[in-house]
Coordinates of C-alpha atoms in Angstrom, one line a residue:
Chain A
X1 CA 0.0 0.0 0.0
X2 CA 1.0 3.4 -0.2
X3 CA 3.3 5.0 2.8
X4 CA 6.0 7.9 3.6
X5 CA 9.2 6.7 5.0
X6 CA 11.2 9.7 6.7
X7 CA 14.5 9.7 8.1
X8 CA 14.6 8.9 12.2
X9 CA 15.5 11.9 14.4
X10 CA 16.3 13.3 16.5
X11 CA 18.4 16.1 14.2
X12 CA 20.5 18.0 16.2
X13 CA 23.0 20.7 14.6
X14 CA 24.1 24.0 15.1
X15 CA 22.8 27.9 14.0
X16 CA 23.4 28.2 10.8
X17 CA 23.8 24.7 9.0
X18 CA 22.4 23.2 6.4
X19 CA 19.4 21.2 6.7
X20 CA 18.2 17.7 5.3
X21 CA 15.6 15.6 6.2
X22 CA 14.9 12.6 4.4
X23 CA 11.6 11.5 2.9
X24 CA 10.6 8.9 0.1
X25 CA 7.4 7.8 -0.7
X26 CA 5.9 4.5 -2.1
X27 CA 2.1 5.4 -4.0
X28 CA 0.2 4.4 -7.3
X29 CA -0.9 6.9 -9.5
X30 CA 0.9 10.6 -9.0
X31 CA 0.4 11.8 -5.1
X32 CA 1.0 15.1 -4.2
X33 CA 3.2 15.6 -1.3
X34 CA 3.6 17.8 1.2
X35 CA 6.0 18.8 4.5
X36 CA 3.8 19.7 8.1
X37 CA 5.9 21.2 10.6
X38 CA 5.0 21.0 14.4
X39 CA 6.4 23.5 17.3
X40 CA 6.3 22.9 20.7
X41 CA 2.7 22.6 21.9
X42 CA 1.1 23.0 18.7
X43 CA -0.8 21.4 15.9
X44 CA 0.5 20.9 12.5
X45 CA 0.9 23.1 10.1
X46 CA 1.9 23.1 6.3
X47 CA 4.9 24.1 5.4
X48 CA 5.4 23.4 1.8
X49 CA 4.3 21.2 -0.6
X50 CA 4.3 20.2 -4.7
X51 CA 1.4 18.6 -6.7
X52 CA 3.5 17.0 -9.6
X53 CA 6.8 15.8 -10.5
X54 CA 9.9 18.0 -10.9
X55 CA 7.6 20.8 -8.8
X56 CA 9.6 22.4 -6.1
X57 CA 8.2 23.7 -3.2
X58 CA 9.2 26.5 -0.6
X59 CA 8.7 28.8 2.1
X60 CA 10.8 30.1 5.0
X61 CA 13.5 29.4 3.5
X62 CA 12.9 25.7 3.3
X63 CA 12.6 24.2 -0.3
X64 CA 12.0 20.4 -1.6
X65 CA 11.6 19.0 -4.7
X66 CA 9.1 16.1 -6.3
X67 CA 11.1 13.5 -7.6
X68 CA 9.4 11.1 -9.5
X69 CA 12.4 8.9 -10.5
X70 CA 13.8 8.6 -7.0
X71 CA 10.1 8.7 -5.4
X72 CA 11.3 11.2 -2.2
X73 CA 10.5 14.8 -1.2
X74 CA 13.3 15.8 0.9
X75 CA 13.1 18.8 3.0
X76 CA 16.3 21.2 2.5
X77 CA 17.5 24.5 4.1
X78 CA 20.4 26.4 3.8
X79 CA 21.1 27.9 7.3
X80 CA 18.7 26.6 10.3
X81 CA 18.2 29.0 13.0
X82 CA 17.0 28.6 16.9
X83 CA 13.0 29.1 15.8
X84 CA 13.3 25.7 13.5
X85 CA 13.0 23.4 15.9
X86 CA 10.5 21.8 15.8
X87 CA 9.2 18.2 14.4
X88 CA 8.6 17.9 10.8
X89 CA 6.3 15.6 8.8
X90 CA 6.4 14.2 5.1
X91 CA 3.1 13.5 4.0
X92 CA 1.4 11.9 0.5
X93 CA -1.8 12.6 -0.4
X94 CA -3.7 9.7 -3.1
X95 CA -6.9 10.1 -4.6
X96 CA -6.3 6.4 -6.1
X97 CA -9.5 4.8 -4.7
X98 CA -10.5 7.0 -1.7
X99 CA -8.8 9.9 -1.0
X100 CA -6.0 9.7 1.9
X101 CA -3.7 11.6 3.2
X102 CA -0.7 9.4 4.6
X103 CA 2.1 11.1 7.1
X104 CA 5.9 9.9 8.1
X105 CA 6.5 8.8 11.8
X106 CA 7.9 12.5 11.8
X107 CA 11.6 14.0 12.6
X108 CA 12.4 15.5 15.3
X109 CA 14.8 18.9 14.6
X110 CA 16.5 20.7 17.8
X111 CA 19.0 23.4 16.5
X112 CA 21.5 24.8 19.0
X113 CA 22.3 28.5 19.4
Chain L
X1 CA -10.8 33.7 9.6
X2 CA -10.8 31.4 12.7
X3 CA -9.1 28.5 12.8
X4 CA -9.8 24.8 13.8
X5 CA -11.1 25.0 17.4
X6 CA -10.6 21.8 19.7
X7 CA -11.8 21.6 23.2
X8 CA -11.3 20.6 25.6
X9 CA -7.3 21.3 25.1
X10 CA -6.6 19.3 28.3
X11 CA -8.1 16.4 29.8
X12 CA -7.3 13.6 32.6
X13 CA -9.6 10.6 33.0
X14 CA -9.1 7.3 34.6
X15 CA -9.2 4.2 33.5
X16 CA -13.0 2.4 32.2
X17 CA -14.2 6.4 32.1
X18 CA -15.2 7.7 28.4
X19 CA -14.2 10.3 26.7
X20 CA -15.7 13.0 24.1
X21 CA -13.8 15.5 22.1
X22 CA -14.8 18.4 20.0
X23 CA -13.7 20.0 17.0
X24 CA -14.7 23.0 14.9
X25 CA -13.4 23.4 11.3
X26 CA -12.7 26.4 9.6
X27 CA -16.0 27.9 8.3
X28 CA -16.7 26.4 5.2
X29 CA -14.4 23.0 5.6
X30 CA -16.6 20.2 5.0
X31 CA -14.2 17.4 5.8
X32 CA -12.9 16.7 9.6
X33 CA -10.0 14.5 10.1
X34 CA -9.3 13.1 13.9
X35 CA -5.6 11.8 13.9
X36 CA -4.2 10.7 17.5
X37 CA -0.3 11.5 18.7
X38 CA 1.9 9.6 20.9
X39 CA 5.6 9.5 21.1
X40 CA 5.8 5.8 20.5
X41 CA 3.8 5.5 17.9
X42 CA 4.1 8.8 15.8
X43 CA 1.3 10.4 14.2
X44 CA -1.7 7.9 13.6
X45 CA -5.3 8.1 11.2
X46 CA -8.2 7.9 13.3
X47 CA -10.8 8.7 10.8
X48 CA -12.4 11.3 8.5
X49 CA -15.6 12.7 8.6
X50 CA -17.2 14.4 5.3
X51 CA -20.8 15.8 5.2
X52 CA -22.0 14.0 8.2
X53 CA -20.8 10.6 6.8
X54 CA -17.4 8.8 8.1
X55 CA -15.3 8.7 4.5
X56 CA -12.7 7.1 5.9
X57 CA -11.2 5.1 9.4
X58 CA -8.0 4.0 10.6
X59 CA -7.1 1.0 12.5
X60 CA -8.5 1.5 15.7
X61 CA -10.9 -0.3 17.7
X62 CA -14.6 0.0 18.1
X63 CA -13.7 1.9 21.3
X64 CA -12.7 4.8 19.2
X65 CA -15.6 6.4 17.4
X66 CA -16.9 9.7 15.7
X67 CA -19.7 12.1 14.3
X68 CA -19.8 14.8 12.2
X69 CA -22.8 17.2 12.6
X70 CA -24.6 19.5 10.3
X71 CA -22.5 22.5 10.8
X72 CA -19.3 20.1 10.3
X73 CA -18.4 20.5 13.1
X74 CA -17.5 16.9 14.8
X75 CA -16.7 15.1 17.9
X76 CA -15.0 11.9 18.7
X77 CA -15.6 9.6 21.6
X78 CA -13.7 7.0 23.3
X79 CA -15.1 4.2 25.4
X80 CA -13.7 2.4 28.1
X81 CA -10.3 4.1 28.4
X82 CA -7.1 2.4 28.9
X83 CA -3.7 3.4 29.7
X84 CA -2.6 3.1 26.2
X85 CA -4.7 6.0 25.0
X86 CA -3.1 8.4 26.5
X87 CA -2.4 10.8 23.7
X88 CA -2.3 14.3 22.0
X89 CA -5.8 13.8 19.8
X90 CA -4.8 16.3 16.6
X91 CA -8.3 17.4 14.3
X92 CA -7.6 19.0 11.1
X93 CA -10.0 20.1 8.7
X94 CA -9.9 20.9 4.7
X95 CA -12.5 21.7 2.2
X96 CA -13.0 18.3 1.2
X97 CA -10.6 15.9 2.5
X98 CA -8.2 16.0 -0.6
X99 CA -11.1 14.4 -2.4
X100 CA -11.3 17.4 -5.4
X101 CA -9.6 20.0 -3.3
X102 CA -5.8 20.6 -2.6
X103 CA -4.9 17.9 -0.2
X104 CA -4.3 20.4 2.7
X105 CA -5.3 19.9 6.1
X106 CA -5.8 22.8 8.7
X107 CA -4.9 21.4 12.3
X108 CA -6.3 22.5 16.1
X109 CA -3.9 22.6 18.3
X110 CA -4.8 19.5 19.9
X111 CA -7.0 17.5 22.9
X112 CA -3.9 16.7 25.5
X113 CA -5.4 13.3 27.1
X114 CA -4.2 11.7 30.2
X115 CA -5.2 8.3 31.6
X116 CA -4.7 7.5 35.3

């Protein structure tokens, strides 16, 4: 069946490094796929996300890209601050059959100053 | 425009006692999803409610079960609680579930539930 497989956390790094978190995805048919980021004590919320292959998506400065051949969506940015942490999701949605939206276990991300 | 409203945001019951949870979409989201949270087991599906009618349900038990009222807004009810369902209960809302809309969910902060 269809599922997201993200890369286990936790991520720990420093101010300013580069971010990647892993994410590949196993679906019939073309998903679209998306990144949710949770902060402390909150719900999800979207972060990003690209409908078809080759799309990129971005916003605060993060940026992934739909990759059909490889079948991932990994999440990128250049310089992480203090106010990233946070746990992020990789998520699918199908419409093959009924409509689902299917999330990663989640990776935890803790930056240090 | 408000967001997804969940209430009550913290809750502690004991074990055997039930459990009911609300959640109002964002005005004019027809589709509720109820997802549960635990540290073990990440983030899981509950179900989805769309125009009063359950579209779609996880793999829970009977325990675990849900409604979806006129105004869309929906609750979700657990029976007989255990130890195990401890949890942070996420609902998220969309316009229609990803069914002919974008795919994007809208969350509530979360029902924080604690079983003694």
């Amino acid at each position: 069946g269809d599922s997201v497989t993200q890369m286990e956390g936790p991520v720990t790094l420093s101010e300013e490094a580069f971010l990647t978190i892993n994410c590949t995805y196993t679906a019939t048919g073309y998903p679209s796929l998306f990144w949710y980021v949770q902060y402390p004590g909150e719900g999800l919320q979207l972060l990003l996300k690209a409908t078809k292959a080759d799309d990129k998506g971005s916003n605060k400065g993060f940026e992934a890209t739909y990759r059909k051949e490889t079948t991932s969506f990994h999440l990128e940015k250049g310089s992480v601050q203090v106010s990233d942490s946070a746990v992020y999701f990789c998520a699918l949605w199908t419409f093959e059959g009924a409509s689902k939206i299917i999330f990663g276990s989640g990776t935890r991300l803790s930056i240090r100053p | 425009k408000a967001g997804v409203t969940q209430t009550p945001r913290y809750l502690i019951k004991t074990r055997g006692q039930q459990v009911t949870l609300s959640c109002s979409p964002i005005s004019g989201h027809r589709s509720v999803s109820w997802y549960q949270q635990t540290p073990g087991q990440g983030l899981q599906f509950l179900f989805e409610y769309f125009s009063e009618t359950q579209r779609n349900k996880g793999n829970f038990p009977g325990r675990f079960s849900g409604r979806q009222f006129s105004n869309s807004r929906s609750e979700m009810n657990v029976s007989t609680l255990e130890l195990g369902d401890s949890a942070l209960y996420l609902c998220a809302s969309s316009l229609d579930g990803g069914g002919a809309g974008t795919g994007e969910l809208f969350f509530g902060e979360g029902s924080r539930l604690t079983v003694l």
